Coordinates of C-alpha atoms and ligand atoms in Angstrom, one line a residue:
Chain A
M83 CA -0.2 -0.4 0.0
T84 CA 2.4 2.6 -1.7
S85 CA 0.0 4.8 -3.7
S86 CA -0.6 7.9 -2.0
T87 CA -3.2 10.2 -4.5
L88 CA -6.0 8.9 -6.2
A89 CA -7.4 11.4 -8.6
I90 CA -10.6 11.4 -10.1
E91 CA -10.9 14.1 -13.1
G92 CA -13.5 15.4 -14.4
I93 CA -16.1 12.4 -14.6
S94 CA -18.9 13.1 -17.0
V95 CA -21.8 10.4 -17.3
E96 CA -24.8 10.9 -18.8
T97 CA -28.5 8.8 -20.1
A98 CA -30.8 9.3 -22.6
R99 CA -34.5 10.0 -21.5
H100 CA -36.7 10.7 -24.1
G101 CA -34.6 10.1 -26.8
S102 CA -32.1 13.6 -26.0
P103 CA -29.2 12.7 -23.8
L104 CA -29.1 14.2 -19.7
V105 CA -26.5 14.1 -18.0
L106 CA -26.0 12.5 -14.8
V107 CA -22.6 13.6 -13.1
D108 CA -20.8 16.5 -14.3
N109 CA -17.3 17.2 -14.8
V110 CA -16.9 15.9 -10.9
S111 CA -13.5 16.1 -9.3
L112 CA -12.1 14.7 -6.6
I113 CA -9.0 13.9 -4.4
L114 CA -8.4 11.3 -2.1
G115 CA -5.7 11.0 0.0
A116 CA -3.6 8.1 1.7
G117 CA -5.4 7.7 5.2
E118 CA -8.0 10.4 4.8
V119 CA -11.6 9.7 4.6
L120 CA -13.3 11.5 2.1
A121 CA -17.0 11.3 2.8
L122 CA -19.8 11.9 -0.9
V123 CA -22.3 13.8 0.0
G124 CA -25.9 14.4 -0.8
A125 CA -29.2 13.1 -1.5
N126 CA -30.6 10.4 -2.9
G127 CA -29.7 10.7 -6.3
S128 CA -27.6 13.2 -6.8
G129 CA -24.9 11.4 -8.7
K130 CA -23.1 9.5 -5.4
S131 CA -23.0 5.9 -6.4
L132 CA -22.2 7.2 -10.6
T133 CA -19.8 9.0 -9.5
C134 CA -17.7 5.9 -8.3
A135 CA -19.4 3.7 -10.7
A136 CA -17.8 5.6 -14.2
S137 CA -14.4 5.7 -11.7
L138 CA -14.1 2.0 -11.5
D139 CA -16.3 1.8 -15.1
V140 CA -18.9 -0.2 -14.1
L141 CA -21.6 1.9 -15.0
P142 CA -24.9 0.7 -15.3
P143 CA -26.8 -0.6 -18.2
G144 CA -28.1 2.5 -20.0
T145 CA -25.9 5.4 -18.6
R146 CA -22.1 6.2 -20.1
M147 CA -19.3 8.2 -19.5
T148 CA -18.9 11.0 -21.4
S149 CA -15.6 12.1 -19.6
G150 CA -13.0 11.8 -17.2
S151 CA -10.4 9.3 -15.8
V152 CA -9.1 8.5 -13.1
S153 CA -5.2 8.9 -12.2
I154 CA -2.9 7.4 -9.3
D155 CA -0.1 9.2 -8.2
G156 CA 0.4 11.2 -11.4
S157 CA -0.5 8.6 -13.8
V158 CA -3.5 7.8 -15.2
L159 CA -4.9 4.5 -15.2
Q160 CA -7.2 1.9 -17.4
R161 CA -10.4 2.4 -15.9
S162 CA -10.8 -1.5 -15.6
M163 CA -7.9 -2.0 -14.1
L164 CA -8.5 -0.2 -11.3
R165 CA -10.8 -2.0 -9.2
A166 CA -9.9 -4.2 -6.3
R167 CA -6.8 -4.2 -7.5
H168 CA -6.3 -0.8 -6.4
I169 CA -9.6 0.6 -5.1
A170 CA -11.5 -2.2 -3.4
T171 CA -15.2 -1.5 -2.8
I172 CA -18.0 -2.2 -0.5
M173 CA -22.0 -1.6 -1.0
Q174 CA -24.7 -0.5 0.8
N175 CA -26.1 -3.8 1.2
P176 CA -23.5 -6.6 1.3
R177 CA -26.1 -9.4 0.9
S178 CA -26.0 -8.8 -3.5
A179 CA -22.2 -9.3 -3.5
F180 CA -22.5 -12.9 -2.5
N181 CA -23.8 -15.7 -4.5
P182 CA -25.9 -17.2 -2.0
V183 CA -24.6 -20.7 -3.6
R184 CA -21.4 -20.3 -2.9
T185 CA -18.9 -20.3 -0.3
M186 CA -17.3 -17.2 1.8
Q187 CA -14.0 -19.5 1.2
E188 CA -15.2 -19.6 -2.9
H189 CA -15.8 -15.8 -2.6
A190 CA -12.2 -14.8 -1.5
R191 CA -10.5 -17.5 -3.5
E192 CA -12.4 -16.5 -6.9
T193 CA -11.7 -12.3 -5.7
L194 CA -7.9 -13.3 -5.5
S195 CA -7.1 -15.3 -8.1
A196 CA -8.4 -12.7 -10.3
L197 CA -6.0 -10.6 -9.5
G198 CA -3.0 -13.3 -10.5
I199 CA -2.7 -14.1 -6.5
P200 CA -1.4 -17.6 -5.7
K201 CA -4.0 -19.9 -3.6
A202 CA -1.9 -20.6 -0.7
E203 CA -1.1 -17.0 -0.5
G204 CA -4.4 -16.2 -1.2
D205 CA -5.9 -18.4 1.5
Q206 CA -2.7 -16.6 4.3
R207 CA -4.2 -13.7 3.6
I208 CA -8.0 -14.4 4.1
L209 CA -7.7 -15.6 7.7
Q210 CA -5.7 -11.9 8.7
A211 CA -7.8 -9.9 6.6
I212 CA -10.9 -12.0 8.4
R213 CA -9.6 -11.1 11.8
A214 CA -9.0 -7.9 11.3
S215 CA -12.1 -7.0 9.9
G216 CA -13.3 -8.4 13.0
L217 CA -14.9 -11.2 13.0
D218 CA -13.8 -14.7 14.9
E219 CA -13.1 -18.0 13.8
P220 CA -12.0 -17.2 10.3
E221 CA -11.8 -20.8 9.0
R222 CA -15.7 -21.2 10.4
L223 CA -16.6 -18.3 9.1
L224 CA -15.1 -19.2 5.8
R225 CA -17.2 -22.6 5.1
L226 CA -20.6 -20.3 5.7
H227 CA -22.7 -18.9 3.1
S228 CA -24.5 -15.6 2.8
F229 CA -27.5 -16.8 4.1
E230 CA -26.3 -17.9 7.0
M231 CA -24.8 -14.7 8.1
S232 CA -26.3 -11.7 9.0
G233 CA -26.3 -8.3 8.0
G234 CA -23.5 -6.9 10.2
M235 CA -21.5 -10.3 10.0
L236 CA -21.3 -10.5 5.9
Q237 CA -20.2 -5.7 5.8
R238 CA -17.5 -7.2 8.0
M239 CA -16.1 -9.9 5.8
M240 CA -17.0 -7.7 2.1
I241 CA -14.1 -5.4 4.3
A242 CA -11.8 -7.7 4.8
L243 CA -11.7 -9.3 0.9
A244 CA -10.9 -5.8 0.4
L245 CA -8.4 -6.0 2.8
A246 CA -7.6 -9.3 1.7
T247 CA -6.7 -7.5 -2.1
E248 CA -4.6 -5.2 -0.9
A249 CA -5.7 -1.9 -2.3
P250 CA -4.8 1.1 -1.3
F251 CA -8.5 2.3 -1.7
L252 CA -11.6 1.9 -0.5
F253 CA -14.8 3.0 -2.3
A254 CA -17.5 2.5 0.6
D255 CA -20.9 3.4 -1.0
E256 CA -23.5 3.6 1.8
P257 CA -21.8 1.1 3.9
T258 CA -23.9 1.2 7.0
T259 CA -27.7 2.3 5.6
D260 CA -29.0 -1.1 5.8
L261 CA -27.1 -1.6 9.2
D262 CA -28.3 -1.2 12.4
L263 CA -26.7 1.9 15.1
I264 CA -24.5 -0.4 16.6
V265 CA -23.4 -2.9 13.7
Q266 CA -23.1 0.6 12.2
R267 CA -20.6 2.1 15.3
E268 CA -19.0 -1.3 14.9
I269 CA -18.6 -0.8 11.6
L270 CA -17.6 2.9 11.3
D271 CA -15.0 2.4 14.1
L272 CA -13.4 -0.6 12.4
L273 CA -12.9 1.7 8.9
D274 CA -11.5 4.7 11.3
H275 CA -8.7 2.3 12.6
L276 CA -7.8 0.6 8.9
K277 CA -7.9 4.8 8.2
R278 CA -5.2 5.2 11.1
E279 CA -3.2 1.4 10.7
R280 CA -3.0 1.3 7.4
R281 CA -3.4 4.2 6.2
L282 CA -6.8 3.3 3.9
G283 CA -7.5 6.6 1.3
I284 CA -11.2 5.9 2.2
L285 CA -14.5 7.3 0.0
L286 CA -16.8 7.1 2.3
V287 CA -20.7 8.2 0.7
T288 CA -23.6 9.0 2.8
H289 CA -26.3 10.7 3.1
D290 CA -25.9 11.2 6.9
M291 CA -24.1 14.0 8.3
G292 CA -24.0 11.8 11.6
V293 CA -21.8 9.6 9.8
V294 CA -20.0 12.4 8.2
A295 CA -19.3 13.9 11.8
K296 CA -18.1 10.2 12.9
L297 CA -15.8 9.4 10.5
A298 CA -15.0 12.5 7.6
D299 CA -11.9 14.3 7.4
R300 CA -12.9 16.1 4.3
V301 CA -16.0 16.3 2.9
A302 CA -17.7 17.2 -0.8
V303 CA -21.3 17.8 -1.2
M304 CA -22.9 16.5 -4.6
D305 CA -26.3 17.9 -5.7
G306 CA -27.1 17.2 -9.3
G307 CA -24.2 15.8 -10.3
R308 CA -21.8 18.5 -9.3
I309 CA -19.6 18.9 -6.4
V310 CA -21.4 22.5 -5.3
E311 CA -18.6 22.3 -2.8
T312 CA -15.7 20.7 -0.7
A313 CA -14.2 21.5 2.5
P314 CA -12.7 20.4 5.7
V315 CA -15.2 18.7 8.2
A316 CA -14.8 21.2 10.7
D317 CA -16.0 23.8 7.8
I318 CA -18.9 22.1 6.8
F319 CA -20.3 21.6 10.1
L320 CA -19.6 25.5 11.5
A321 CA -19.8 27.2 8.2
P322 CA -20.7 25.8 5.5
R323 CA -20.9 27.8 2.3
H324 CA -23.4 25.7 -0.6
V325 CA -26.7 26.1 0.5
T326 CA -27.1 22.6 0.0
T327 CA -24.7 22.4 2.9
Q328 CA -26.6 24.6 5.1
R329 CA -29.6 22.5 3.9
L330 CA -27.8 19.0 4.8
V331 CA -26.4 20.8 8.2
E332 CA -29.1 22.4 9.3
A333 CA -31.3 19.3 8.5
H334 CA -28.7 17.3 10.5
L335 CA -28.6 19.4 13.5
S336 CA -33.0 19.8 13.9
L337 CA -32.3 15.9 14.5
Y338 CA -30.5 16.5 18.0
N339 CA -32.6 20.2 18.1
L340 CA -30.6 21.3 17.7
S341 CA -30.2 25.2 15.6
G342 CA -27.4 25.4 12.9
V343 CA -24.4 27.6 13.9
A344 CA -24.5 28.6 10.2
A345 CA -26.3 32.1 9.7
Chain B
M76 CA -59.4 1.6 22.9
N77 CA -56.7 -0.3 21.7
L78 CA -56.3 -0.7 17.7
L79 CA -54.1 -3.4 17.9
E80 CA -52.7 -5.5 20.6
A81 CA -50.2 -8.1 21.2
R82 CA -51.1 -10.5 23.8
G83 CA -48.2 -12.8 25.1
V84 CA -47.2 -13.6 21.9
S85 CA -44.3 -16.2 20.7
K86 CA -43.2 -17.1 17.8
A87 CA -40.1 -19.7 16.7
Y88 CA -39.0 -20.7 13.2
R89 CA -37.8 -23.9 12.1
T90 CA -34.5 -23.7 10.8
F91 CA -32.9 -26.1 8.2
S92 CA -29.3 -27.2 8.0
L93 CA -27.2 -29.2 5.7
V94 CA -27.6 -32.2 8.1
G95 CA -31.2 -33.0 7.9
A96 CA -31.7 -32.3 11.5
T97 CA -34.1 -29.8 12.1
K98 CA -34.9 -27.0 14.9
A99 CA -36.9 -24.2 16.0
K100 CA -35.5 -20.7 17.0
P101 CA -37.7 -19.0 19.2
V102 CA -37.3 -15.3 18.0
L103 CA -40.3 -13.8 20.4
N104 CA -41.2 -14.4 23.5
D105 CA -44.0 -13.9 25.2
I106 CA -45.4 -10.1 23.7
S107 CA -47.4 -7.8 25.0
M108 CA -48.1 -4.5 24.0
Q109 CA -51.0 -1.7 22.4
I110 CA -51.5 0.7 19.7
A111 CA -54.5 3.4 20.5
A112 CA -56.3 5.3 18.3
G113 CA -53.4 8.6 17.6
E114 CA -50.4 7.0 19.5
T115 CA -47.0 7.0 17.5
V116 CA -44.8 3.8 19.4
A117 CA -41.9 3.4 18.8
L118 CA -40.0 -0.3 18.9
L119 CA -36.9 0.5 18.7
G120 CA -34.0 -2.8 19.1
R121 CA -30.7 -3.9 16.8
S122 CA -31.2 -6.1 13.9
G123 CA -32.4 -9.4 14.0
C124 CA -33.9 -8.8 17.9
G125 CA -37.3 -10.0 16.0
K126 CA -38.8 -6.6 15.7
S127 CA -40.0 -7.2 11.4
T128 CA -41.4 -10.5 12.7
L129 CA -43.8 -8.4 15.5
A130 CA -44.2 -6.9 12.6
R131 CA -45.9 -9.3 10.6
L132 CA -47.7 -11.1 13.2
L133 CA -49.4 -7.3 13.9
V134 CA -50.7 -7.1 10.8
G135 CA -52.1 -10.9 10.5
L136 CA -49.0 -11.5 8.0
E137 CA -48.1 -14.5 10.0
R138 CA -49.9 -16.5 12.9
P139 CA -48.1 -16.6 15.8
D140 CA -47.8 -19.8 18.2
G141 CA -49.0 -18.6 21.2
G142 CA -50.7 -15.7 22.4
D143 CA -53.2 -14.1 20.6
I144 CA -53.2 -10.8 18.2
L145 CA -56.1 -8.3 18.9
F146 CA -57.8 -6.1 16.8
G147 CA -60.1 -3.7 18.4
E148 CA -61.8 -6.5 20.9
R149 CA -61.4 -9.5 18.9
S150 CA -58.9 -12.0 17.6
L151 CA -56.9 -12.1 14.8
T152 CA -58.2 -16.5 14.5
S153 CA -61.7 -15.2 14.7
L154 CA -61.9 -12.5 11.7
D155 CA -64.6 -13.4 8.8
K156 CA -64.0 -12.0 5.1
A157 CA -65.2 -8.7 5.6
G158 CA -63.1 -8.5 9.3
W159 CA -59.8 -9.1 8.0
R160 CA -60.6 -6.5 4.7
N161 CA -61.7 -3.7 7.7
L162 CA -58.1 -4.9 9.0
R163 CA -56.1 -4.4 5.5
K164 CA -58.2 -1.0 5.2
T165 CA -57.5 0.5 9.1
V166 CA -54.2 -1.1 9.2
Q167 CA -51.3 0.0 6.7
M168 CA -48.1 -1.5 6.5
V169 CA -44.5 -0.3 4.8
F170 CA -42.1 -2.2 4.5
Q171 CA -38.1 -2.0 5.0
D172 CA -37.2 -3.0 1.2
P173 CA -39.2 -0.8 -1.1
L174 CA -38.5 -3.2 -4.1
G175 CA -39.8 -6.6 -2.7
A176 CA -43.0 -5.2 -1.6
V177 CA -44.1 -3.9 -5.2
N178 CA -45.1 -5.9 -7.9
A179 CA -42.0 -5.2 -10.9
R180 CA -44.9 -5.5 -13.5
S181 CA -46.9 -2.4 -12.0
T182 CA -46.7 1.1 -12.4
V183 CA -46.2 3.4 -10.2
K184 CA -50.2 4.5 -10.5
D185 CA -51.2 1.0 -10.6
I186 CA -49.4 0.5 -7.4
I187 CA -51.0 2.9 -5.3
A188 CA -54.4 2.8 -6.8
E189 CA -55.0 -0.9 -6.0
P190 CA -55.3 -0.9 -2.2
L191 CA -58.2 2.2 -3.8
N192 CA -59.7 -0.3 -6.1
Y193 CA -60.3 -3.3 -3.6
L194 CA -60.1 -1.7 0.0
C195 CA -62.4 1.5 -0.8
G196 CA -64.0 0.9 -4.3
L197 CA -62.9 3.2 -6.1
T198 CA -62.3 2.9 -9.5
G199 CA -61.9 5.5 -12.9
Q200 CA -61.2 9.2 -12.3
A201 CA -61.9 9.4 -8.7
A202 CA -59.0 6.9 -8.0
A203 CA -56.5 9.2 -10.3
E204 CA -57.4 12.6 -9.0
R205 CA -56.6 10.3 -5.0
V206 CA -53.6 8.8 -6.5
R207 CA -52.1 12.2 -8.1
D208 CA -53.0 13.9 -4.5
L209 CA -50.9 11.0 -2.8
L210 CA -47.8 11.3 -5.4
S211 CA -47.4 14.5 -3.9
S212 CA -48.0 14.6 -0.7
V213 CA -44.9 12.2 -0.6
G214 CA -43.0 14.6 -2.8
L215 CA -43.4 12.8 -6.2
N216 CA -44.4 14.8 -9.3
W217 CA -46.8 13.6 -11.6
A218 CA -44.5 12.3 -14.4
E219 CA -43.7 9.4 -12.0
A220 CA -47.0 8.1 -12.2
N221 CA -46.9 6.0 -15.0
K222 CA -42.8 4.4 -14.1
F223 CA -41.9 1.3 -13.4
P224 CA -40.1 0.2 -10.3
H225 CA -37.0 -0.5 -11.5
Q226 CA -37.4 3.6 -13.1
L227 CA -37.4 4.7 -9.8
S228 CA -34.6 5.6 -7.3
G229 CA -35.1 3.5 -3.8
G230 CA -36.2 6.9 -2.0
Q231 CA -38.3 7.2 -4.5
L232 CA -39.7 3.6 -5.0
Q233 CA -40.5 3.7 -0.8
R234 CA -42.0 7.1 -1.0
V235 CA -44.1 4.7 -3.6
C236 CA -45.1 2.5 -0.8
I237 CA -45.7 5.7 1.4
A238 CA -48.2 6.6 -0.5
R239 CA -49.8 3.0 -0.9
A240 CA -49.9 2.5 2.3
L241 CA -52.2 6.0 3.4
A242 CA -53.9 5.5 0.1
P243 CA -57.2 4.2 1.9
D244 CA -57.0 6.4 5.0
P245 CA -56.0 4.2 7.3
K246 CA -55.7 3.9 11.2
L247 CA -52.8 2.6 11.8
I248 CA -49.8 2.2 9.6
I249 CA -46.2 0.4 10.7
L250 CA -43.5 1.5 9.9
D251 CA -40.7 -1.3 9.0
E252 CA -37.5 1.4 9.0
A253 CA -39.8 2.8 6.3
V254 CA -38.2 6.1 6.4
S255 CA -34.3 4.4 7.2
N256 CA -33.4 4.4 3.6
L257 CA -34.4 7.7 3.0
D258 CA -32.3 11.2 2.8
L259 CA -32.5 13.6 6.0
H260 CA -34.9 16.0 4.0
L261 CA -36.9 13.4 3.1
Q262 CA -37.0 11.8 6.3
I263 CA -37.7 14.6 8.1
Q264 CA -40.8 15.3 5.2
M265 CA -41.9 11.9 5.8
L266 CA -42.2 12.8 9.6
D267 CA -44.2 15.4 9.0
L268 CA -46.9 14.4 6.8
F269 CA -47.2 11.1 9.9
E270 CA -47.6 14.1 12.4
E271 CA -50.3 15.9 10.6
L272 CA -52.1 13.3 9.6
R273 CA -52.2 12.1 12.8
R274 CA -53.2 15.8 14.4
T275 CA -55.8 15.9 11.6
K276 CA -57.1 12.3 11.3
N277 CA -55.6 10.8 14.6
V278 CA -54.1 8.6 12.7
S279 CA -51.8 6.2 14.6
Y280 CA -48.0 5.3 14.1
L281 CA -46.0 1.9 15.0
F282 CA -42.8 3.3 14.1
V283 CA -40.1 0.3 13.8
T284 CA -36.9 1.8 13.6
H285 CA -33.0 1.5 15.3
D286 CA -32.5 5.4 14.4
L287 CA -33.1 7.1 18.1
R288 CA -32.7 10.3 17.0
L289 CA -36.3 9.5 15.1
V290 CA -37.8 8.3 17.9
E291 CA -37.1 11.0 20.3
K292 CA -38.9 13.6 17.3
F293 CA -41.6 11.3 16.5
C294 CA -42.9 9.0 19.5
V295 CA -44.7 8.9 22.4
R296 CA -43.6 6.2 23.8
V297 CA -40.7 3.5 22.9
L298 CA -40.8 -0.2 23.1
V299 CA -37.3 -1.4 23.6
M300 CA -36.4 -5.2 22.7
D301 CA -33.9 -7.8 23.0
Q302 CA -33.8 -11.0 21.2
G303 CA -36.8 -11.7 21.3
R304 CA -38.9 -9.8 24.2
I305 CA -39.7 -6.2 25.3
V306 CA -36.9 -5.4 27.8
E307 CA -38.2 -1.8 28.2
E308 CA -41.2 0.5 27.8
T309 CA -40.6 4.0 28.4
P310 CA -42.6 7.3 27.6
V311 CA -40.2 9.5 25.8
S312 CA -39.8 13.1 26.9
G313 CA -37.0 15.1 26.4
S314 CA -34.3 13.5 26.1
L315 CA -34.9 9.9 27.2
A316 CA -33.0 8.0 30.0
F317 CA -33.4 4.3 29.2
S318 CA -33.0 1.9 32.3
S319 CA -32.3 -1.9 30.3
A320 CA -29.2 -2.2 29.2
E321 CA -30.1 -2.9 25.5
G322 CA -31.5 0.9 26.1
R323 CA -28.4 2.1 27.3
A324 CA -26.4 0.3 24.7
L325 CA -28.4 1.7 21.5
S326 CA -28.5 5.1 23.3
A327 CA -24.5 4.9 23.3
A328 CA -24.6 4.0 19.2
V329 CA -26.3 7.4 18.2
L330 CA -24.5 8.7 15.8
P331 CA -23.0 12.4 17.0
P332 CA -24.5 15.8 15.9
M333 CA -20.8 16.7 14.9
P334 CA -17.2 15.9 14.3
R335 CA -15.1 15.2 17.5
Q336 CA -12.9 18.2 17.1
L337 CA -15.6 20.4 17.2
L338 CA -17.4 18.8 20.3
A339 CA -14.2 18.4 21.9
A340 CA -14.0 22.2 21.2
G341 CA -16.7 22.9 23.2
S342 CA -18.4 24.7 20.4
Ligands
LIG538 N1 -29.2 3.0 -15.2 C1 -29.3 4.0 -15.0 N2 -29.9 4.8 -15.7 C2 -31.1 5.6 -16.1 N3 -30.9 7.0 -14.7 C3 -30.2 6.3 -14.3 C4 -29.7 5.0 -13.6 N4 -28.9 4.4 -12.6 C5 -29.0 5.9 -12.1 N5 -29.5 7.1 -12.7 C6 -30.3 8.2 -12.8 O1 -28.7 9.1 -11.9 C7 -29.0 9.5 -10.7 C8 -27.9 9.7 -9.8 O2 -28.2 8.4 -9.6 P1 -27.0 8.0 -8.6 O3 -25.7 8.2 -8.1 O4 -27.7 6.5 -7.7 O5 -27.1 8.8 -6.6 P2 -26.6 8.7 -5.1 O6 -26.1 7.6 -5.1 O7 -26.2 9.8 -5.7 O8 -28.7 8.5 -4.6 C9 -30.4 9.2 -10.1 O9 -31.6 10.1 -10.5 C10 -30.4 8.0 -10.9 O10 -32.2 8.3 -11.0
LIG539 N1 -39.2 -16.3 7.9 C1 -38.3 -16.7 8.5 N2 -37.7 -17.8 9.2 C2 -36.5 -18.6 9.8 N3 -35.9 -17.3 10.4 C3 -36.7 -16.2 10.1 C4 -37.6 -15.5 9.4 N4 -37.5 -14.9 9.9 C5 -36.9 -13.7 10.8 N5 -36.1 -15.1 11.2 C6 -35.4 -15.2 12.0 O1 -35.6 -14.4 13.2 C7 -34.8 -13.5 13.8 C8 -35.1 -12.3 13.9 O2 -35.6 -11.9 12.8 P1 -35.9 -10.6 12.6 O3 -38.5 -9.7 13.0 O4 -36.5 -9.6 10.6 O5 -35.9 -9.0 13.3 P2 -34.8 -7.6 12.7 O6 -36.8 -6.6 12.4 O7 -35.0 -7.2 14.9 O8 -33.8 -6.8 12.2 C9 -33.7 -13.7 12.5 O9 -32.2 -14.2 13.9 C10 -34.0 -14.0 11.7 O10 -33.3 -14.3 11.2
LIG540 MG1 -26.3 5.7 -4.4
LIG541 MG1 -36.7 -6.3 10.6

């Protein structure tokens, strides 16, 4: 894990609606450093997931990338080569990431052999990664199928697979939205620990400013496909500049019966 | 009078292991609770504690193994066809997973019109107008009416499910993590809508959640559930203080309002 900066530059994504092109992501640029958490926040439908998908060359059918590039430490890389090797991913619904008829062991081997990692080394790595993800009895876990595991265990398993790839960056798209508060807190603590201990660079996609408050170092705010503000987390909470950011913070604080610090 | 009541309800599921042996796993254990007209009750607990199972039993989607569910004064086991129809009209439920809760081949318009047709006998122009009102009350445009579920975002589809639940003018709505996947503006917008319906139409809610922040905002009474039992029942007044270990664990996990560096600085 020696890469230090991931730069997403000028990503645009469009779809066709009623025969004419519709821009869904508009010239988005983000910079993510090693050992930092950059939160990408914004309302449902603002384009957060498509930004991640475009960066990794996994856009859903019906959408296409019209501009943009991704580079690591200054060299532009072919986007399809980024996945797993440089950027690991975890997402909102870990259950959907696992094939129910395969064991965790089979998933791990498939992920690691696709990276050209020899089986013996891969098996060793996954055992360590499972422990590092806070799960006990890795040998037993590896024999389980997804339906035999809780959502929280599956999300930890996703994190374990991500760690086993030794990718320096992690895209986490709403990783705790489907989990209960207690498991959410454990997963967020785990991500925080990995950021500090392994210098993992994490792009954290979320709509919850509580998650941002807990974990983020910097925040990029998205609205209607554009980045409207990027700032250190303290500035976002204390002095949000863009009206979208102000509304996000205001709504969030109203949950705690606090009013916004922002004027 | 209680709208809905659980009396000493228990439920176990058989699990089928690969070696063939089956054992029943208790999921609900001697649960008693009531919801009165106009009340907003929170059911709080970590995942897997049995909240959704209790919700399914309360609306009669599944039967308890022991105990009884009462709708008004009648046990669900004694309801006739008209009684079930009345239950369906009076008590609506919004599920956590909107995709699993709708017919993928129906348009938004048809999804919302369905309970209007079969529970309220509303069709044609009258139903269409009501669908339009319902869509707008959940903040969706008429432009979405002819779309299919896969053409909507998760948040839009969840609001379609909320609109469908509101359609037959129910007296009680069970919200099973129904707003957790919406972003905050929409969560607050939905809670405001529910609150308005409570005020103007005396609608009750069972608000199933793990998010204490929303409980404090929206509910008057909270039931804390742990491993299939209700371990605490507390009125919500000001900020919540729990006495049970589980209640305290849940409140300790609430996300911070501000980044740590700001809280520490006393801002
Ligand atoms: N496959 C698709 N085809 C057409 N439009 C899409 C597709 N996927 C997403 N969109 C649209 O793109 C916008 C951004 O979506 P998304 O990136 O998923 O938002 P977010 O992750 O911020 O909630 C939304 O308006 C959504 O409806
Ligand atoms: N249909 C079912 N068959 C077997 N087990 C089930 C079924 N439904 C729920 N369970 C089990 O019952 C427990 C409680 O589940 P659930 O009611 O969904 O909890 P919650 O909604 O609080 O997360 C879980 O351990 C779950 O695995
Ligand atoms: Mg998304
Ligand atoms: Mg549930």
